Amino acid sequence: MTFDRRKFLVYAGAAGASGIAMPFVRPSWAQSGAIRVGLLLPYSGTYAPLGEAITRGLELFVKSQGGKLGGRDVTFVKVDDESAPPKATELTTKLLQGEKADILVGTVHSGVAMAMVKIAREQGTPTIVPNAGADAITRGMCGENIFRTSFANGAVGEATGLAMLAAGHRKAVTMTWKYAAGEEMVNGFKRAFIKGGGQILKDITVPFPDVEFQSALAEISTLKPDSVYSFFAGGGALKFLKDYAAAKLGIPLWGPGFLTDGVEKAAGEAGNGVKTVLHYVDALDNPQNKAFVKDFSGAYNVMPDVYAVQGWDAGQLLKVGLDAVAGDVAKRKELNAAMAKAAFASPRGPFRMSTSHDVVQNYYLRELKGGANAWLGVAAKELAPDATGCKLN
Ligand code: PHB
């Protein structure tokens, strides 16, 4: 069976008109052969390195299990979502209906993820979000079959705000891309920072995925904050670090660790002194991380980053679910129930599913020095994301 776009559009139109979400037909042969894991990830654009790192982490985990989960071979079907929200519905449908994916893993960009999760909920496909932090995914849009192995945007913002307060900062300017992830990471940060006596001088945004930062940097120089809190990631983060250093503002730069992960080496001197907070740092001293860093760098000749860990843990979580049903992906209820109870040792430290299927985890304070992030301490211990509005039953 191949994906017939015209047919699907007619079908979707009918379902939409009646307001009923119709499940895609699952062929009877779906239980034999390999389990089909559909990957909806960015393989082009500013987030391409993130999609690649997640894929590598997940593939490495499955390889470490002899290529099998729950006793069955695993096949990956990859689709490039281009971090483009308008394409998300069609591409998710392509994976589920056209490619007959049994399991969905995606994605990086919050806007794309929200469109994907909407369909995954309607179809009941067991789904793991290996990055996108959109708060809604584990709040109002949460679902029995929706899981996340990364973080919620608000939580990582909050943890960074606490660390900035502890470092003595009180007057901040925020700067980010104008879309769900940036806005939510700024909101989480502001809640913690203002509550702790901090003041926000200005919120500056640029459209996603623009990398024209000069006028914003000039404005920051006149505002004279004691710190800048910023979210950018991937190619955009690298450009921002370089422009920020070149502007010689002399103002400490902070942010969620996405600002430096994966671009440590490329940033070179421009990254020196940037402090970030994240649920991972490759220098973490635990046995799982030591083995992971060795295996990942041995396999791919680069150090892993947070995205690689989130991909690896998507594999760990999937193993918990598929082992519980001996690879029978039709037993969705049992599979989801097993994943909901998952707790395991991750390279990031202890990993445990929250009641809303997000991760309860530690957040670490890091400083970039000479192309590597140093571990400075724990910024927040076992922080559970806000689950307000999540009703699973
Ligand atoms: C997101 O869109 O949720 C997002 C993207 C890249 C990151 C973190 C969050 O590094």
mmCIF file of C-alpha atoms and ligand atoms in Angstrom:
data_model
loop_
_atom_site.group_PDB
_atom_site.id
_atom_site.type_symbol
_atom_site.label_atom_id
_atom_site.label_comp_id
_atom_site.label_asym_id
_atom_site.label_seq_id
_atom_site.Cartn_x
_atom_site.Cartn_y
_atom_site.Cartn_z
ATOM 1 C CA MET A 1 0.000 0.000 0.000
ATOM 2 C CA THR A 2 1.400 3.378 -0.892
ATOM 3 C CA PHE A 3 0.342 6.788 0.335
ATOM 4 C CA ASP A 4 -2.258 8.286 -1.966
ATOM 5 C CA ARG A 5 -2.297 11.964 -1.303
ATOM 6 C CA ARG A 6 -5.495 12.730 -3.200
ATOM 7 C CA LYS A 7 -7.353 9.960 -1.447
ATOM 8 C CA PHE A 8 -6.118 11.107 1.913
ATOM 9 C CA LEU A 9 -7.197 14.703 1.389
ATOM 10 C CA VAL A 10 -10.734 13.559 0.565
ATOM 11 C CA TYR A 11 -10.741 11.271 3.588
ATOM 12 C CA ALA A 12 -9.351 13.933 5.929
ATOM 13 C CA GLY A 13 -11.874 16.438 4.637
ATOM 14 C CA ALA A 14 -14.734 14.095 5.437
ATOM 15 C CA ALA A 15 -13.409 13.372 8.907
ATOM 16 C CA GLY A 16 -12.853 17.058 9.535
ATOM 17 C CA ALA A 17 -16.361 17.970 8.433
ATOM 18 C CA SER A 18 -17.964 15.451 10.763
ATOM 19 C CA GLY A 19 -15.608 16.415 13.572
ATOM 20 C CA ILE A 20 -14.709 12.750 14.083
ATOM 21 C CA ALA A 21 -11.097 11.615 14.076
ATOM 22 C CA MET A 22 -11.049 8.431 12.030
ATOM 23 C CA PRO A 23 -8.282 5.943 12.766
ATOM 24 C CA PHE A 24 -6.113 4.955 9.829
ATOM 25 C CA VAL A 25 -6.678 1.346 8.835
ATOM 26 C CA ARG A 26 -3.975 -0.959 10.166
ATOM 27 C CA PRO A 27 -3.350 -3.979 7.929
ATOM 28 C CA SER A 28 -3.398 -7.453 9.492
ATOM 29 C CA TRP A 29 0.214 -8.120 8.435
ATOM 30 C CA ALA A 30 1.369 -5.280 10.694
ATOM 31 C CA GLN A 31 2.278 -7.694 13.509
ATOM 32 C CA SER A 32 4.778 -9.705 11.480
ATOM 33 C CA GLY A 33 8.243 -8.630 10.376
ATOM 34 C CA ALA A 34 10.028 -5.606 11.765
ATOM 35 C CA ILE A 35 8.511 -2.945 14.015
ATOM 36 C CA ARG A 36 8.284 0.259 12.002
ATOM 37 C CA VAL A 37 9.440 3.319 13.916
ATOM 38 C CA GLY A 38 8.610 6.548 12.103
ATOM 39 C CA LEU A 39 11.061 9.386 12.730
ATOM 40 C CA LEU A 40 9.694 12.879 12.127
ATOM 41 C CA LEU A 41 12.788 15.048 12.584
ATOM 42 C CA PRO A 42 14.569 18.009 10.997
ATOM 43 C CA TYR A 43 17.261 16.809 8.598
ATOM 44 C CA SER A 44 17.639 20.219 6.924
ATOM 45 C CA GLY A 45 17.764 23.824 8.159
ATOM 46 C CA THR A 46 18.985 25.360 11.423
ATOM 47 C CA TYR A 47 17.874 22.324 13.504
ATOM 48 C CA ALA A 48 19.349 19.663 11.183
ATOM 49 C CA PRO A 49 22.264 18.875 13.563
ATOM 50 C CA LEU A 50 19.708 18.279 16.349
ATOM 51 C CA GLY A 51 17.682 15.835 14.258
ATOM 52 C CA GLU A 52 20.862 14.028 13.294
ATOM 53 C CA ALA A 53 22.059 13.744 16.918
ATOM 54 C CA ILE A 54 18.678 12.364 18.079
ATOM 55 C CA THR A 55 18.700 9.815 15.253
ATOM 56 C CA ARG A 56 22.246 8.742 16.100
ATOM 57 C CA GLY A 57 21.445 8.330 19.801
ATOM 58 C CA LEU A 58 18.324 6.267 19.073
ATOM 59 C CA GLU A 59 20.016 4.117 16.425
ATOM 60 C CA LEU A 60 22.984 3.514 18.705
ATOM 61 C CA PHE A 61 20.677 2.306 21.472
ATOM 62 C CA VAL A 62 18.811 -0.091 19.186
ATOM 63 C CA LYS A 63 22.146 -1.342 17.858
ATOM 64 C CA SER A 64 23.280 -1.975 21.451
ATOM 65 C CA GLN A 65 20.217 -4.270 21.739
ATOM 66 C CA GLY A 66 21.258 -6.291 18.680
ATOM 67 C CA GLY A 67 18.885 -4.314 16.457
ATOM 68 C CA LYS A 68 15.813 -5.671 18.299
ATOM 69 C CA LEU A 69 13.325 -4.311 20.829
ATOM 70 C CA GLY A 70 10.733 -6.526 22.480
ATOM 71 C CA GLY A 71 12.209 -9.458 20.561
ATOM 72 C CA ARG A 72 11.503 -7.963 17.122
ATOM 73 C CA ASP A 73 13.686 -6.247 14.537
ATOM 74 C CA VAL A 74 13.311 -2.489 14.302
ATOM 75 C CA THR A 75 13.147 -0.530 11.036
ATOM 76 C CA PHE A 76 13.385 3.252 10.964
ATOM 77 C CA VAL A 77 11.448 5.313 8.448
ATOM 78 C CA LYS A 78 12.807 8.876 8.343
ATOM 79 C CA VAL A 79 10.991 12.007 7.236
ATOM 80 C CA ASP A 80 12.556 15.495 7.182
ATOM 81 C CA ASP A 81 10.068 17.895 8.806
ATOM 82 C CA GLU A 82 12.222 20.959 7.935
ATOM 83 C CA SER A 83 11.106 22.533 11.258
ATOM 84 C CA ALA A 84 8.172 23.858 9.233
ATOM 85 C CA PRO A 85 4.863 23.781 11.158
ATOM 86 C CA PRO A 86 2.687 24.181 8.020
ATOM 87 C CA LYS A 87 4.039 20.864 6.676
ATOM 88 C CA ALA A 88 3.649 18.922 9.926
ATOM 89 C CA THR A 89 0.135 17.525 9.468
ATOM 90 C CA GLU A 90 0.801 16.140 6.016
ATOM 91 C CA LEU A 91 4.166 14.644 6.980
ATOM 92 C CA THR A 92 2.829 12.995 10.148
ATOM 93 C CA THR A 93 -0.016 11.516 8.132
ATOM 94 C CA LYS A 94 2.482 10.279 5.579
ATOM 95 C CA LEU A 95 4.376 8.407 8.285
ATOM 96 C CA LEU A 96 1.296 6.893 9.889
ATOM 97 C CA GLN A 97 -0.909 6.190 6.922
ATOM 98 C CA GLY A 98 1.528 5.951 4.026
ATOM 99 C CA GLU A 99 4.485 4.361 5.784
ATOM 100 C CA LYS A 100 2.412 2.389 8.318
ATOM 101 C CA ALA A 101 4.597 3.439 11.262
ATOM 102 C CA ASP A 102 3.742 1.453 14.427
ATOM 103 C CA ILE A 103 5.507 3.951 16.679
ATOM 104 C CA LEU A 104 6.159 7.647 16.165
ATOM 105 C CA VAL A 105 9.281 9.481 17.350
ATOM 106 C CA GLY A 106 9.405 13.263 16.785
ATOM 107 C CA THR A 107 10.347 16.048 16.820
ATOM 108 C CA VAL A 108 12.622 19.029 17.610
ATOM 109 C CA HIS A 109 10.516 22.129 16.847
ATOM 110 C CA SER A 110 7.631 22.844 19.254
ATOM 111 C CA GLY A 111 5.279 24.104 16.534
ATOM 112 C CA VAL A 112 5.798 21.001 14.401
ATOM 113 C CA ALA A 113 5.446 18.779 17.480
ATOM 114 C CA MET A 114 2.077 20.222 18.468
ATOM 115 C CA ALA A 115 0.595 19.462 15.044
ATOM 116 C CA MET A 116 2.139 15.966 15.152
ATOM 117 C CA VAL A 117 0.833 15.233 18.661
ATOM 118 C CA LYS A 118 -2.685 16.277 17.678
ATOM 119 C CA ILE A 119 -2.775 13.529 15.014
ATOM 120 C CA ALA A 120 -0.957 10.987 17.198
ATOM 121 C CA ARG A 121 -3.577 11.453 19.925
ATOM 122 C CA GLU A 122 -6.423 10.971 17.474
ATOM 123 C CA GLN A 123 -4.814 7.839 16.036
ATOM 124 C CA GLY A 124 -3.626 6.448 19.387
ATOM 125 C CA THR A 125 -0.154 5.711 18.014
ATOM 126 C CA PRO A 126 2.417 5.314 20.807
ATOM 127 C CA THR A 127 4.523 8.473 20.424
ATOM 128 C CA ILE A 128 7.774 9.684 21.947
ATOM 129 C CA VAL A 129 8.835 13.323 21.704
ATOM 130 C CA PRO A 130 12.659 13.330 21.864
ATOM 131 C CA ASN A 131 13.106 17.113 22.097
ATOM 132 C CA ALA A 132 10.319 19.643 21.438
ATOM 133 C CA GLY A 133 9.545 21.270 24.785
ATOM 134 C CA ALA A 134 6.092 22.785 24.041
ATOM 135 C CA ASP A 135 4.460 22.985 27.465
ATOM 136 C CA ALA A 136 1.062 21.952 26.043
ATOM 137 C CA ILE A 137 2.346 18.481 25.083
ATOM 138 C CA THR A 138 2.343 17.419 28.727
ATOM 139 C CA ARG A 139 -0.373 19.818 29.863
ATOM 140 C CA GLY A 140 -3.585 20.450 27.895
ATOM 141 C CA MET A 141 -2.590 18.166 24.984
ATOM 142 C CA CYS A 142 -1.252 15.328 27.120
ATOM 143 C CA GLY A 143 -2.396 11.822 26.268
ATOM 144 C CA GLU A 144 -2.163 8.143 27.256
ATOM 145 C CA ASN A 145 0.020 7.479 24.217
ATOM 146 C CA ILE A 146 2.133 10.653 24.281
ATOM 147 C CA PHE A 147 5.523 10.594 26.037
ATOM 148 C CA ARG A 148 8.504 12.932 26.195
ATOM 149 C CA THR A 149 12.174 12.060 26.852
ATOM 150 C CA SER A 150 13.461 15.635 26.865
ATOM 151 C CA PHE A 151 12.066 18.529 28.938
ATOM 152 C CA ALA A 152 9.258 21.088 29.061
ATOM 153 C CA ASN A 153 10.221 24.580 27.889
ATOM 154 C CA GLY A 154 8.854 26.200 31.047
ATOM 155 C CA ALA A 155 10.834 23.859 33.321
ATOM 156 C CA VAL A 156 14.231 24.471 31.758
ATOM 157 C CA GLY A 157 13.528 28.239 31.789
ATOM 158 C CA GLU A 158 12.603 28.084 35.459
ATOM 159 C CA ALA A 159 15.766 26.142 36.363
ATOM 160 C CA THR A 160 17.906 28.702 34.525
ATOM 161 C CA GLY A 161 16.171 31.570 36.326
ATOM 162 C CA LEU A 162 16.942 30.005 39.704
ATOM 163 C CA ALA A 163 20.622 29.649 38.774
ATOM 164 C CA MET A 164 20.856 33.267 37.602
ATOM 165 C CA LEU A 165 19.342 34.484 40.868
ATOM 166 C CA ALA A 166 21.790 32.331 42.822
ATOM 167 C CA ALA A 167 24.636 33.930 40.831
ATOM 168 C CA GLY A 168 23.420 37.356 42.004
ATOM 169 C CA HIS A 169 21.819 38.662 38.800
ATOM 170 C CA ARG A 170 18.788 40.949 39.219
ATOM 171 C CA LYS A 171 18.376 42.954 35.974
ATOM 172 C CA ALA A 172 18.012 40.871 32.847
ATOM 173 C CA VAL A 173 17.166 41.345 29.195
ATOM 174 C CA THR A 174 15.691 38.303 27.439
ATOM 175 C CA MET A 175 16.340 37.534 23.804
ATOM 176 C CA THR A 176 14.976 34.645 21.718
ATOM 177 C CA TRP A 177 13.289 33.454 18.554
ATOM 178 C CA LYS A 178 9.616 34.380 18.418
ATOM 179 C CA TYR A 179 7.835 31.019 18.516
ATOM 180 C CA ALA A 180 6.452 28.666 21.170
ATOM 181 C CA ALA A 181 9.781 27.300 22.444
ATOM 182 C CA GLY A 182 11.480 30.676 22.860
ATOM 183 C CA GLU A 183 8.424 32.297 24.388
ATOM 184 C CA GLU A 184 7.815 29.468 26.850
ATOM 185 C CA MET A 185 11.465 29.281 27.887
ATOM 186 C CA VAL A 186 11.358 33.040 28.510
ATOM 187 C CA ASN A 187 8.070 32.771 30.449
ATOM 188 C CA GLY A 188 9.400 29.983 32.685
ATOM 189 C CA PHE A 189 12.550 32.001 33.307
ATOM 190 C CA LYS A 190 10.631 35.179 34.122
ATOM 191 C CA ARG A 191 8.304 33.439 36.575
ATOM 192 C CA ALA A 192 11.268 32.214 38.650
ATOM 193 C CA PHE A 193 13.428 35.331 38.199
ATOM 194 C CA ILE A 194 10.749 37.889 39.111
ATOM 195 C CA LYS A 195 9.514 35.763 42.016
ATOM 196 C CA GLY A 196 13.073 35.783 43.382
ATOM 197 C CA GLY A 197 13.359 39.586 43.203
ATOM 198 C CA GLY A 198 14.691 39.965 39.651
ATOM 199 C CA GLN A 199 13.592 42.559 37.120
ATOM 200 C CA ILE A 200 13.180 42.260 33.347
ATOM 201 C CA LEU A 201 14.367 45.349 31.459
ATOM 202 C CA LYS A 202 13.127 44.164 28.065
ATOM 203 C CA ASP A 203 12.055 41.071 26.091
ATOM 204 C CA ILE A 204 13.587 41.061 22.614
ATOM 205 C CA THR A 205 12.559 38.604 19.893
ATOM 206 C CA VAL A 206 13.605 37.865 16.327
ATOM 207 C CA PRO A 207 11.562 35.746 13.885
ATOM 208 C CA PHE A 208 12.437 32.020 13.618
ATOM 209 C CA PRO A 209 14.896 31.038 12.111
ATOM 210 C CA ASP A 210 16.458 34.490 11.429
ATOM 211 C CA VAL A 211 20.022 35.148 12.552
ATOM 212 C CA GLU A 212 20.172 38.933 12.194
ATOM 213 C CA PHE A 213 21.109 39.986 15.722
ATOM 214 C CA GLN A 214 22.903 43.334 15.296
ATOM 215 C CA SER A 215 20.111 45.780 16.164
ATOM 216 C CA ALA A 216 19.100 43.709 19.203
ATOM 217 C CA LEU A 217 22.694 43.641 20.457
ATOM 218 C CA ALA A 218 22.934 47.426 20.045
ATOM 219 C CA GLU A 219 19.750 47.805 22.092
ATOM 220 C CA ILE A 220 21.101 45.554 24.855
ATOM 221 C CA SER A 221 24.202 47.710 25.035
ATOM 222 C CA THR A 222 22.091 50.810 25.789
ATOM 223 C CA LEU A 223 19.807 49.000 28.265
ATOM 224 C CA LYS A 224 22.800 47.921 30.379
ATOM 225 C CA PRO A 225 21.330 44.842 32.111
ATOM 226 C CA ASP A 226 23.499 42.833 34.513
ATOM 227 C CA SER A 227 22.790 39.676 32.478
ATOM 228 C CA VAL A 228 21.234 38.461 29.237
ATOM 229 C CA TYR A 229 19.031 35.333 29.154
ATOM 230 C CA SER A 230 18.771 33.817 25.718
ATOM 231 C CA PHE A 231 17.358 30.800 23.869
ATOM 232 C CA PHE A 232 18.712 29.871 20.458
ATOM 233 C CA ALA A 233 19.742 26.424 19.241
ATOM 234 C CA GLY A 234 21.586 24.681 16.418
ATOM 235 C CA GLY A 235 22.986 26.859 13.628
ATOM 236 C CA GLY A 236 21.252 29.952 15.052
ATOM 237 C CA ALA A 237 22.897 29.478 18.460
ATOM 238 C CA LEU A 238 26.349 29.337 16.905
ATOM 239 C CA LYS A 239 25.777 32.571 14.996
ATOM 240 C CA PHE A 240 24.386 34.251 18.125
ATOM 241 C CA LEU A 241 27.376 33.231 20.286
ATOM 242 C CA LYS A 242 29.768 34.636 17.685
ATOM 243 C CA ASP A 243 27.859 37.901 17.234
ATOM 244 C CA TYR A 244 27.471 38.334 21.001
ATOM 245 C CA ALA A 245 31.200 37.911 21.593
ATOM 246 C CA ALA A 246 32.064 40.223 18.691
ATOM 247 C CA ALA A 247 29.793 42.951 20.142
ATOM 248 C CA LYS A 248 32.039 43.032 23.268
ATOM 249 C CA LEU A 249 29.163 44.028 25.554
ATOM 250 C CA GLY A 250 30.878 42.822 28.718
ATOM 251 C CA ILE A 251 27.485 41.514 29.978
ATOM 252 C CA PRO A 252 27.302 37.884 31.193
ATOM 253 C CA LEU A 253 25.392 35.683 28.742
ATOM 254 C CA TRP A 254 23.122 32.955 30.120
ATOM 255 C CA GLY A 255 20.517 30.615 28.737
ATOM 256 C CA PRO A 256 19.088 27.127 28.642
ATOM 257 C CA GLY A 257 21.943 24.818 27.609
ATOM 258 C CA PHE A 258 20.632 24.551 24.036
ATOM 259 C CA LEU A 259 22.591 27.768 23.501
ATOM 260 C CA THR A 260 25.853 25.837 23.621
ATOM 261 C CA ASP A 261 25.062 22.112 23.133
ATOM 262 C CA GLY A 262 26.405 20.712 19.882
ATOM 263 C CA VAL A 263 28.202 23.965 19.014
ATOM 264 C CA GLU A 264 30.846 23.969 21.796
ATOM 265 C CA LYS A 265 33.788 23.327 19.486
ATOM 266 C CA ALA A 266 32.578 25.480 16.602
ATOM 267 C CA ALA A 267 31.998 28.454 18.928
ATOM 268 C CA GLY A 268 35.657 28.375 20.033
ATOM 269 C CA GLU A 269 36.697 31.458 22.009
ATOM 270 C CA ALA A 270 33.343 33.143 21.354
ATOM 271 C CA GLY A 271 31.715 30.694 23.750
ATOM 272 C CA ASN A 272 34.074 31.193 26.669
ATOM 273 C CA GLY A 273 32.285 32.088 29.904
ATOM 274 C CA VAL A 274 28.735 31.460 28.668
ATOM 275 C CA LYS A 275 26.780 29.886 31.532
ATOM 276 C CA THR A 276 23.850 27.611 30.863
ATOM 277 C CA VAL A 277 21.483 25.243 32.655
ATOM 278 C CA LEU A 278 20.442 21.900 31.203
ATOM 279 C CA HIS A 279 19.489 18.336 32.113
ATOM 280 C CA TYR A 280 22.735 17.037 30.606
ATOM 281 C CA VAL A 281 26.409 17.838 30.296
ATOM 282 C CA ASP A 282 28.813 15.457 28.616
ATOM 283 C CA ALA A 283 31.224 15.781 31.561
ATOM 284 C CA LEU A 284 28.688 14.145 33.941
ATOM 285 C CA ASP A 285 30.388 11.637 36.206
ATOM 286 C CA ASN A 286 28.146 8.563 36.253
ATOM 287 C CA PRO A 287 28.767 5.062 34.811
ATOM 288 C CA GLN A 288 25.958 5.288 32.214
ATOM 289 C CA ASN A 289 27.309 8.563 30.872
ATOM 290 C CA LYS A 290 30.898 7.353 30.780
ATOM 291 C CA ALA A 291 29.852 4.321 28.709
ATOM 292 C CA PHE A 292 27.551 6.442 26.521
ATOM 293 C CA VAL A 293 30.224 9.057 25.760
ATOM 294 C CA LYS A 294 32.721 6.294 24.908
ATOM 295 C CA ASP A 295 30.301 4.385 22.643
ATOM 296 C CA PHE A 296 28.845 7.457 20.951
ATOM 297 C CA SER A 297 32.176 9.143 20.245
ATOM 298 C CA GLY A 298 33.598 5.784 19.136
ATOM 299 C CA ALA A 299 30.721 5.257 16.697
ATOM 300 C CA TYR A 300 30.433 8.763 15.276
ATOM 301 C CA ASN A 301 33.755 10.467 16.028
ATOM 302 C CA VAL A 302 32.049 13.408 17.803
ATOM 303 C CA MET A 303 31.074 13.972 21.420
ATOM 304 C CA PRO A 304 27.385 13.393 22.211
ATOM 305 C CA ASP A 305 25.175 16.305 23.230
ATOM 306 C CA VAL A 306 21.815 16.628 24.962
ATOM 307 C CA TYR A 307 19.942 15.753 21.759
ATOM 308 C CA ALA A 308 21.866 12.490 21.389
ATOM 309 C CA VAL A 309 20.948 11.592 24.988
ATOM 310 C CA GLN A 310 17.269 12.355 24.362
ATOM 311 C CA GLY A 311 17.388 10.034 21.326
ATOM 312 C CA TRP A 312 19.158 7.307 23.322
ATOM 313 C CA ASP A 313 16.543 7.589 26.069
ATOM 314 C CA ALA A 314 13.720 7.431 23.504
ATOM 315 C CA GLY A 315 15.216 4.013 22.727
ATOM 316 C CA GLN A 316 15.412 3.090 26.428
ATOM 317 C CA LEU A 317 11.774 4.102 26.940
ATOM 318 C CA LEU A 318 10.607 2.222 23.863
ATOM 319 C CA LYS A 319 12.402 -0.890 25.067
ATOM 320 C CA VAL A 320 10.472 -0.725 28.355
ATOM 321 C CA GLY A 321 7.189 -0.554 26.430
ATOM 322 C CA LEU A 322 7.979 -3.165 23.791
ATOM 323 C CA ASP A 323 9.470 -5.637 26.279
ATOM 324 C CA ALA A 324 6.219 -5.444 28.263
ATOM 325 C CA VAL A 325 4.192 -6.585 25.223
ATOM 326 C CA ALA A 326 6.882 -8.873 23.718
ATOM 327 C CA GLY A 327 6.952 -6.674 20.620
ATOM 328 C CA ASP A 328 3.199 -6.825 19.965
ATOM 329 C CA VAL A 329 2.591 -3.195 19.014
ATOM 330 C CA ALA A 330 -1.162 -3.840 18.752
ATOM 331 C CA LYS A 331 -1.287 -4.038 22.565
ATOM 332 C CA ARG A 332 -1.166 -0.284 22.861
ATOM 333 C CA LYS A 333 -2.806 -0.032 26.266
ATOM 334 C CA GLU A 334 -0.236 -2.315 27.923
ATOM 335 C CA LEU A 335 2.623 -0.729 26.002
ATOM 336 C CA ASN A 336 1.614 2.780 27.113
ATOM 337 C CA ALA A 337 1.052 1.643 30.695
ATOM 338 C CA ALA A 338 4.569 0.191 30.889
ATOM 339 C CA MET A 339 6.142 3.363 29.481
ATOM 340 C CA ALA A 340 4.156 5.495 31.924
ATOM 341 C CA LYS A 341 5.866 3.695 34.808
ATOM 342 C CA ALA A 342 9.365 3.792 33.305
ATOM 343 C CA ALA A 343 12.326 4.730 35.478
ATOM 344 C CA PHE A 344 15.900 4.030 34.425
ATOM 345 C CA ALA A 345 19.472 5.259 34.599
ATOM 346 C CA SER A 346 20.104 7.738 31.808
ATOM 347 C CA PRO A 347 23.436 9.317 30.860
ATOM 348 C CA ARG A 348 21.821 12.503 32.261
ATOM 349 C CA GLY A 349 21.330 10.877 35.697
ATOM 350 C CA PRO A 350 18.118 9.362 37.093
ATOM 351 C CA PHE A 351 15.213 9.382 34.607
ATOM 352 C CA ARG A 352 11.622 8.900 35.707
ATOM 353 C CA MET A 353 8.309 9.521 33.942
ATOM 354 C CA SER A 354 6.125 12.178 35.554
ATOM 355 C CA THR A 355 2.363 11.785 35.918
ATOM 356 C CA SER A 356 1.902 13.741 32.669
ATOM 357 C CA HIS A 357 4.499 11.595 30.787
ATOM 358 C CA ASP A 358 7.277 14.166 30.978
ATOM 359 C CA VAL A 359 10.672 13.643 32.642
ATOM 360 C CA VAL A 360 11.429 14.244 36.304
ATOM 361 C CA GLN A 361 15.137 15.041 36.233
ATOM 362 C CA ASN A 362 18.032 17.131 37.520
ATOM 363 C CA TYR A 363 19.157 20.359 35.873
ATOM 364 C CA TYR A 364 22.873 21.185 35.893
ATOM 365 C CA LEU A 365 24.773 24.457 35.864
ATOM 366 C CA ARG A 366 27.479 24.480 33.178
ATOM 367 C CA GLU A 367 30.109 26.875 31.871
ATOM 368 C CA LEU A 368 31.596 26.768 28.406
ATOM 369 C CA LYS A 369 35.388 26.923 28.437
ATOM 370 C CA GLY A 370 37.827 26.115 25.633
ATOM 371 C CA GLY A 371 35.253 24.265 23.502
ATOM 372 C CA ALA A 372 33.745 22.112 26.289
ATOM 373 C CA ASN A 373 31.040 22.556 28.920
ATOM 374 C CA ALA A 374 32.285 22.211 32.489
ATOM 375 C CA TRP A 375 29.926 20.910 35.167
ATOM 376 C CA LEU A 376 29.531 23.524 37.937
ATOM 377 C CA GLY A 377 26.819 21.908 40.059
ATOM 378 C CA VAL A 378 23.131 21.030 40.309
ATOM 379 C CA ALA A 379 20.804 23.973 39.573
ATOM 380 C CA ALA A 380 17.546 22.139 40.355
ATOM 381 C CA LYS A 381 17.084 18.621 41.703
ATOM 382 C CA GLU A 382 14.420 16.232 40.389
ATOM 383 C CA LEU A 383 12.323 19.011 38.934
ATOM 384 C CA ALA A 384 8.916 17.844 37.647
ATOM 385 C CA PRO A 385 7.369 19.949 34.868
ATOM 386 C CA ASP A 386 4.071 21.747 35.469
ATOM 387 C CA ALA A 387 1.268 19.320 34.585
ATOM 388 C CA THR A 388 -1.623 21.778 35.001
ATOM 389 C CA GLY A 389 -4.463 20.951 32.616
ATOM 390 C CA CYS A 390 -3.305 17.402 31.895
ATOM 391 C CA LYS A 391 -6.079 14.828 32.160
ATOM 392 C CA LEU A 392 -4.979 11.387 31.075
ATOM 393 C CA ASN A 393 -8.268 9.576 31.520
HETATM 394 C C1 PHB B 1 11.622 23.515 20.584
HETATM 395 O O1 PHB B 1 11.167 24.035 19.543
HETATM 396 O O2 PHB B 1 10.879 23.053 21.457
HETATM 397 C C2 PHB B 1 13.095 23.450 20.793
HETATM 398 C C3 PHB B 1 13.959 23.470 19.709
HETATM 399 C C4 PHB B 1 15.329 23.381 19.908
HETATM 400 C C5 PHB B 1 15.841 23.248 21.192
HETATM 401 C C6 PHB B 1 14.987 23.224 22.287
HETATM 402 C C7 PHB B 1 13.594 23.333 22.092
HETATM 403 O O3 PHB B 1 17.147 23.153 21.379
#
